mmCIF file of C-alpha atoms in Angstrom:
data_model
loop_
_atom_site.group_PDB
_atom_site.id
_atom_site.type_symbol
_atom_site.label_atom_id
_atom_site.label_comp_id
_atom_site.label_asym_id
_atom_site.label_seq_id
_atom_site.Cartn_x
_atom_site.Cartn_y
_atom_site.Cartn_z
ATOM 1 C CA UNK A 1 164.914 -58.713 -35.724
ATOM 2 C CA UNK A 2 168.539 -59.218 -36.704
ATOM 3 C CA UNK A 3 167.909 -57.062 -39.775
ATOM 4 C CA UNK A 4 167.332 -53.945 -37.672
ATOM 5 C CA UNK A 5 170.534 -54.519 -35.717
ATOM 6 C CA UNK A 6 172.543 -55.019 -38.918
ATOM 7 C CA UNK A 7 171.059 -51.932 -40.554
ATOM 8 C CA UNK A 8 171.750 -49.725 -37.541
ATOM 9 C CA UNK A 9 175.394 -50.768 -37.554
ATOM 10 C CA UNK A 10 175.742 -50.090 -41.278
ATOM 11 C CA UNK A 11 174.289 -46.588 -40.896
ATOM 12 C CA UNK A 12 176.503 -45.882 -37.885
ATOM 13 C CA UNK A 13 179.624 -46.854 -39.828
ATOM 14 C CA UNK A 14 179.085 -44.034 -42.343
ATOM 15 C CA UNK A 15 176.961 -41.430 -40.503
ATOM 16 C CA UNK A 16 176.994 -39.471 -37.263
ATOM 17 C CA UNK A 17 174.944 -40.855 -34.359
ATOM 18 C CA UNK A 18 171.987 -38.445 -34.878
ATOM 19 C CA UNK A 19 171.848 -39.060 -38.645
ATOM 20 C CA UNK A 20 172.098 -42.832 -38.171
ATOM 21 C CA UNK A 21 169.323 -42.764 -35.559
ATOM 22 C CA UNK A 22 167.017 -40.720 -37.785
ATOM 23 C CA UNK A 23 167.578 -42.769 -40.942
ATOM 24 C CA UNK A 24 167.295 -46.052 -39.058
ATOM 25 C CA UNK A 25 164.114 -44.792 -37.380
ATOM 26 C CA UNK A 26 162.527 -44.070 -40.762
ATOM 27 C CA UNK A 27 163.550 -47.416 -42.239
ATOM 28 C CA UNK A 28 162.457 -49.479 -39.249
ATOM 29 C CA UNK A 29 159.194 -47.632 -38.680
ATOM 30 C CA UNK A 30 158.235 -48.458 -42.275
ATOM 31 C CA UNK A 31 159.575 -52.007 -42.082
ATOM 32 C CA UNK A 32 157.811 -52.856 -38.840
ATOM 33 C CA UNK A 33 154.690 -50.995 -39.917
ATOM 34 C CA UNK A 34 154.421 -53.212 -42.990
ATOM 35 C CA UNK A 35 154.981 -56.273 -40.786
ATOM 36 C CA UNK A 36 151.999 -55.185 -38.713
ATOM 37 C CA UNK A 37 149.883 -55.297 -41.881
ATOM 38 C CA UNK A 38 151.198 -58.712 -42.921
ATOM 39 C CA UNK A 39 150.442 -60.259 -39.507
ATOM 40 C CA UNK A 40 147.520 -58.053 -38.418
ATOM 41 C CA UNK A 41 145.286 -61.050 -37.673
ATOM 42 C CA UNK A 42 147.811 -62.472 -35.194
ATOM 43 C CA UNK A 43 148.501 -59.408 -33.009
ATOM 44 C CA UNK A 44 148.220 -59.851 -29.207
ATOM 45 C CA UNK A 45 146.595 -56.499 -28.460
ATOM 46 C CA UNK A 46 146.502 -56.981 -24.683
ATOM 47 C CA UNK A 47 150.292 -56.599 -24.592
ATOM 48 C CA UNK A 48 150.389 -53.159 -26.197
ATOM 49 C CA UNK A 49 148.855 -50.836 -23.584
ATOM 50 C CA UNK A 50 151.223 -51.608 -20.706
ATOM 51 C CA UNK A 51 154.114 -51.681 -23.188
ATOM 52 C CA UNK A 52 153.301 -48.143 -24.356
ATOM 53 C CA UNK A 53 153.174 -46.876 -20.754
ATOM 54 C CA UNK A 54 156.737 -48.094 -20.176
ATOM 55 C CA UNK A 55 157.896 -46.596 -23.483
ATOM 56 C CA UNK A 56 156.410 -43.175 -22.665
ATOM 57 C CA UNK A 57 158.111 -43.126 -19.250
ATOM 58 C CA UNK A 58 161.462 -43.814 -20.965
ATOM 59 C CA UNK A 59 160.869 -41.042 -23.496
ATOM 60 C CA UNK A 60 160.131 -38.590 -20.681
ATOM 61 C CA UNK A 61 163.471 -39.469 -19.096
ATOM 62 C CA UNK A 62 165.370 -38.778 -22.319
ATOM 63 C CA UNK A 63 163.561 -35.497 -22.893
ATOM 64 C CA UNK A 64 164.559 -34.390 -19.387
ATOM 65 C CA UNK A 65 168.226 -35.395 -19.834
ATOM 66 C CA UNK A 66 168.623 -34.555 -23.573
ATOM 67 C CA UNK A 67 171.214 -37.323 -23.807
ATOM 68 C CA UNK A 68 172.956 -38.429 -27.029
ATOM 69 C CA UNK A 69 175.337 -41.454 -26.896
ATOM 70 C CA UNK A 70 178.792 -41.435 -28.474
ATOM 71 C CA UNK A 71 179.384 -43.634 -31.516
ATOM 72 C CA UNK A 72 181.674 -45.967 -29.561
ATOM 73 C CA UNK A 73 179.104 -46.470 -26.803
ATOM 74 C CA UNK A 74 176.370 -47.041 -29.365
ATOM 75 C CA UNK A 75 178.332 -49.771 -31.190
ATOM 76 C CA UNK A 76 179.214 -51.561 -27.961
ATOM 77 C CA UNK A 77 175.601 -51.515 -26.783
ATOM 78 C CA UNK A 78 174.343 -52.812 -30.133
ATOM 79 C CA UNK A 79 176.923 -55.594 -30.094
ATOM 80 C CA UNK A 80 176.471 -56.623 -26.469
ATOM 81 C CA UNK A 81 172.674 -56.699 -26.481
ATOM 82 C CA UNK A 82 172.291 -60.222 -27.957
ATOM 83 C CA UNK A 83 174.895 -61.678 -25.575
ATOM 84 C CA UNK A 84 173.273 -60.056 -22.529
ATOM 85 C CA UNK A 85 169.893 -61.329 -23.643
ATOM 86 C CA UNK A 86 171.156 -64.883 -24.084
ATOM 87 C CA UNK A 87 172.956 -64.945 -20.705
ATOM 88 C CA UNK A 88 169.898 -64.091 -18.622
ATOM 89 C CA UNK A 89 168.946 -66.961 -16.255
ATOM 90 C CA UNK A 90 166.133 -69.123 -17.571
ATOM 91 C CA UNK A 91 164.462 -68.890 -14.155
ATOM 92 C CA UNK A 92 163.522 -65.253 -14.854
ATOM 93 C CA UNK A 93 159.937 -65.320 -16.067
ATOM 94 C CA UNK A 94 159.866 -62.412 -18.512
ATOM 95 C CA UNK A 95 156.593 -63.303 -20.200
ATOM 96 C CA UNK A 96 155.406 -60.219 -22.110
ATOM 97 C CA UNK A 97 151.802 -61.385 -21.775
ATOM 98 C CA UNK A 98 151.947 -60.373 -18.091
ATOM 99 C CA UNK A 99 151.016 -56.636 -17.803
ATOM 100 C CA UNK A 100 153.811 -55.676 -15.389
ATOM 101 C CA UNK A 101 156.400 -57.414 -17.577
ATOM 102 C CA UNK A 102 155.002 -55.727 -20.692
ATOM 103 C CA UNK A 103 155.387 -52.300 -19.049
ATOM 104 C CA UNK A 104 158.959 -53.108 -18.034
ATOM 105 C CA UNK A 105 159.619 -54.356 -21.551
ATOM 106 C CA UNK A 106 158.372 -51.056 -22.975
ATOM 107 C CA UNK A 107 160.814 -49.102 -20.811
ATOM 108 C CA UNK A 108 163.847 -51.370 -21.332
ATOM 109 C CA UNK A 109 163.369 -51.843 -25.070
ATOM 110 C CA UNK A 110 162.797 -48.128 -25.685
ATOM 111 C CA UNK A 111 165.876 -47.332 -23.590
ATOM 112 C CA UNK A 112 167.903 -49.729 -25.746
ATOM 113 C CA UNK A 113 166.557 -48.178 -28.942
ATOM 114 C CA UNK A 114 167.419 -44.670 -27.769
ATOM 115 C CA UNK A 115 170.978 -45.645 -26.793
ATOM 116 C CA UNK A 116 171.868 -48.302 -29.360
ATOM 117 C CA UNK A 117 169.340 -47.652 -32.140
ATOM 118 C CA UNK A 118 168.262 -51.314 -32.346
ATOM 119 C CA UNK A 119 166.656 -53.489 -29.677
ATOM 120 C CA UNK A 120 165.634 -56.755 -31.343
ATOM 121 C CA UNK A 121 167.730 -59.124 -29.187
ATOM 122 C CA UNK A 122 166.528 -57.465 -25.972
ATOM 123 C CA UNK A 123 162.903 -57.567 -27.094
ATOM 124 C CA UNK A 124 163.223 -61.268 -27.930
ATOM 125 C CA UNK A 125 163.901 -62.065 -24.258
ATOM 126 C CA UNK A 126 160.365 -61.031 -23.339
ATOM 127 C CA UNK A 127 158.807 -63.468 -25.831
ATOM 128 C CA UNK A 128 160.744 -66.610 -24.933
ATOM 129 C CA UNK A 129 158.401 -67.538 -22.061
ATOM 130 C CA UNK A 130 155.207 -66.605 -23.890
ATOM 131 C CA UNK A 131 152.883 -69.058 -25.611
ATOM 132 C CA UNK A 132 152.731 -67.057 -28.847
ATOM 133 C CA UNK A 133 153.331 -68.612 -32.274
ATOM 134 C CA UNK A 134 155.935 -67.087 -34.602
ATOM 135 C CA UNK A 135 153.143 -65.258 -36.448
ATOM 136 C CA UNK A 136 151.817 -63.723 -33.213
ATOM 137 C CA UNK A 137 155.350 -62.782 -32.195
ATOM 138 C CA UNK A 138 156.037 -61.063 -35.510
ATOM 139 C CA UNK A 139 152.755 -59.145 -35.521
ATOM 140 C CA UNK A 140 153.011 -57.976 -31.908
ATOM 141 C CA UNK A 141 156.695 -57.121 -32.234
ATOM 142 C CA UNK A 142 155.840 -55.178 -35.367
ATOM 143 C CA UNK A 143 153.654 -52.753 -33.420
ATOM 144 C CA UNK A 144 155.913 -52.433 -30.388
ATOM 145 C CA UNK A 145 158.952 -51.835 -32.571
ATOM 146 C CA UNK A 146 157.098 -49.309 -34.733
ATOM 147 C CA UNK A 147 156.187 -47.362 -31.593
ATOM 148 C CA UNK A 148 159.790 -47.447 -30.386
ATOM 149 C CA UNK A 149 161.279 -46.300 -33.674
ATOM 150 C CA UNK A 150 158.766 -43.468 -34.006
ATOM 151 C CA UNK A 151 159.736 -42.332 -30.501
ATOM 152 C CA UNK A 152 163.425 -42.507 -31.453
ATOM 153 C CA UNK A 153 162.810 -40.673 -34.713
ATOM 154 C CA UNK A 154 160.830 -37.934 -32.990
ATOM 155 C CA UNK A 155 163.429 -37.468 -30.244
ATOM 156 C CA UNK A 156 166.530 -37.306 -32.435
ATOM 157 C CA UNK A 157 164.762 -35.509 -35.264
ATOM 158 C CA UNK A 158 163.666 -32.606 -33.046
ATOM 159 C CA UNK A 159 166.667 -32.496 -30.734
ATOM 160 C CA UNK A 160 169.321 -32.353 -33.436
ATOM 161 C CA UNK A 161 169.412 -30.690 -36.832
ATOM 162 C CA UNK A 162 172.689 -32.255 -37.975
ATOM 163 C CA UNK A 163 170.882 -35.289 -39.327
ATOM 164 C CA UNK A 164 168.934 -33.337 -41.934
ATOM 165 C CA UNK A 165 172.158 -31.725 -43.206
ATOM 166 C CA UNK A 166 173.841 -35.116 -43.683
ATOM 167 C CA UNK A 167 171.005 -36.904 -45.437
ATOM 168 C CA UNK A 168 169.891 -36.022 -48.965
ATOM 169 C CA UNK A 169 166.130 -36.340 -49.391
ATOM 170 C CA UNK A 170 166.552 -39.102 -51.992
ATOM 171 C CA UNK A 171 168.030 -41.343 -49.303
ATOM 172 C CA UNK A 172 164.655 -41.667 -47.578
ATOM 173 C CA UNK A 173 162.604 -43.202 -50.426
ATOM 174 C CA UNK A 174 165.515 -45.531 -51.220
ATOM 175 C CA UNK A 175 165.681 -46.770 -47.630
ATOM 176 C CA UNK A 176 161.900 -47.110 -47.388
ATOM 177 C CA UNK A 177 161.768 -49.121 -50.620
ATOM 178 C CA UNK A 178 164.554 -51.412 -49.417
ATOM 179 C CA UNK A 179 162.769 -51.935 -46.088
ATOM 180 C CA UNK A 180 159.509 -52.927 -47.775
ATOM 181 C CA UNK A 181 161.293 -55.282 -50.165
ATOM 182 C CA UNK A 182 163.197 -56.886 -47.318
ATOM 183 C CA UNK A 183 160.005 -57.456 -45.369
ATOM 184 C CA UNK A 184 158.299 -59.099 -48.339
ATOM 185 C CA UNK A 185 161.232 -61.472 -48.832
ATOM 186 C CA UNK A 186 161.431 -62.106 -45.077
ATOM 187 C CA UNK A 187 157.782 -63.099 -44.933
ATOM 188 C CA UNK A 188 158.390 -65.749 -47.584
ATOM 189 C CA UNK A 189 161.268 -67.175 -45.550
ATOM 190 C CA UNK A 190 159.206 -67.228 -42.329
ATOM 191 C CA UNK A 191 156.511 -69.288 -43.998
ATOM 192 C CA UNK A 192 159.074 -71.920 -45.015
ATOM 193 C CA UNK A 193 160.696 -72.531 -41.621
ATOM 194 C CA UNK A 194 159.574 -73.853 -38.256
ATOM 195 C CA UNK A 195 159.282 -71.905 -34.997
ATOM 196 C CA UNK A 196 162.482 -73.559 -33.726
ATOM 197 C CA UNK A 197 164.445 -72.735 -36.884
ATOM 198 C CA UNK A 198 163.147 -69.172 -36.685
ATOM 199 C CA UNK A 199 164.669 -68.746 -33.202
ATOM 200 C CA UNK A 200 167.904 -70.705 -33.759
ATOM 201 C CA UNK A 201 169.034 -69.027 -36.995
ATOM 202 C CA UNK A 202 168.317 -65.563 -35.644
ATOM 203 C CA UNK A 203 170.341 -66.294 -32.495
ATOM 204 C CA UNK A 204 173.480 -67.273 -34.433
ATOM 205 C CA UNK A 205 173.266 -64.353 -36.844
ATOM 206 C CA UNK A 206 172.907 -61.642 -34.201
ATOM 207 C CA UNK A 207 175.738 -63.063 -32.062
ATOM 208 C CA UNK A 208 178.164 -63.122 -34.998
ATOM 209 C CA UNK A 209 177.343 -59.564 -36.010
ATOM 210 C CA UNK A 210 177.295 -58.434 -32.386
ATOM 211 C CA UNK A 211 180.939 -59.482 -32.028
ATOM 212 C CA UNK A 212 181.905 -57.257 -34.959
ATOM 213 C CA UNK A 213 180.051 -54.287 -33.486
ATOM 214 C CA UNK A 214 181.670 -54.665 -30.059
ATOM 215 C CA UNK A 215 185.070 -54.575 -31.747
ATOM 216 C CA UNK A 216 184.093 -51.460 -33.697
ATOM 217 C CA UNK A 217 182.859 -49.774 -30.521
ATOM 218 C CA UNK A 218 186.094 -50.514 -28.666
ATOM 219 C CA UNK A 219 188.027 -49.125 -31.643
ATOM 220 C CA UNK A 220 185.994 -45.913 -31.556
ATOM 221 C CA UNK A 221 186.382 -45.435 -27.796
ATOM 222 C CA UNK A 222 190.118 -45.996 -28.116
ATOM 223 C CA UNK A 223 190.250 -43.046 -30.506
ATOM 224 C CA UNK A 224 191.458 -44.821 -33.646
#
């Protein structure tokens, strides 16, 4: 999930918040949608229904408030999310296979996506206590993330028109093609590493990049 966090930051460096949210939503909906296909036989379907209930409640809140975060706030939230996730006490049993936890996960993860664009590190917290294999995690995350990015895309795409003015139509097929290629390469890597390596490498990558994004967010809020 580090890829989504990296991509969101890259888009936010060069685009406005609405344009970055829309383009990232397109890229990640396609990327996670293809991951669903790759790991379709490993999906834990019982997790999805309560998750979607939580996500819909979060969407309703945003529709009521019509809130759009500033670029500085967005960068800080993207950057802090992996550190917050890693600092949660291990005694908290956030097992996504429990229906109530899955519903809470749907709300929290969708909230993070709507504010920061990416939510991978936060979503990971809800899988740590589960008994899923890396293939089950990837397949189930693929669907939940696709739902979240479609919600984000729909919200920012209908609320704001600035995004369409910033983005030439040729950008979309280029981003979609890159997302599909990245997923194909990523699948090859996943098959060559263990479950422990899968978690450890991802943790170091997102923390390093998160530090850069926090600095960028502070810079933006300071008005430089």
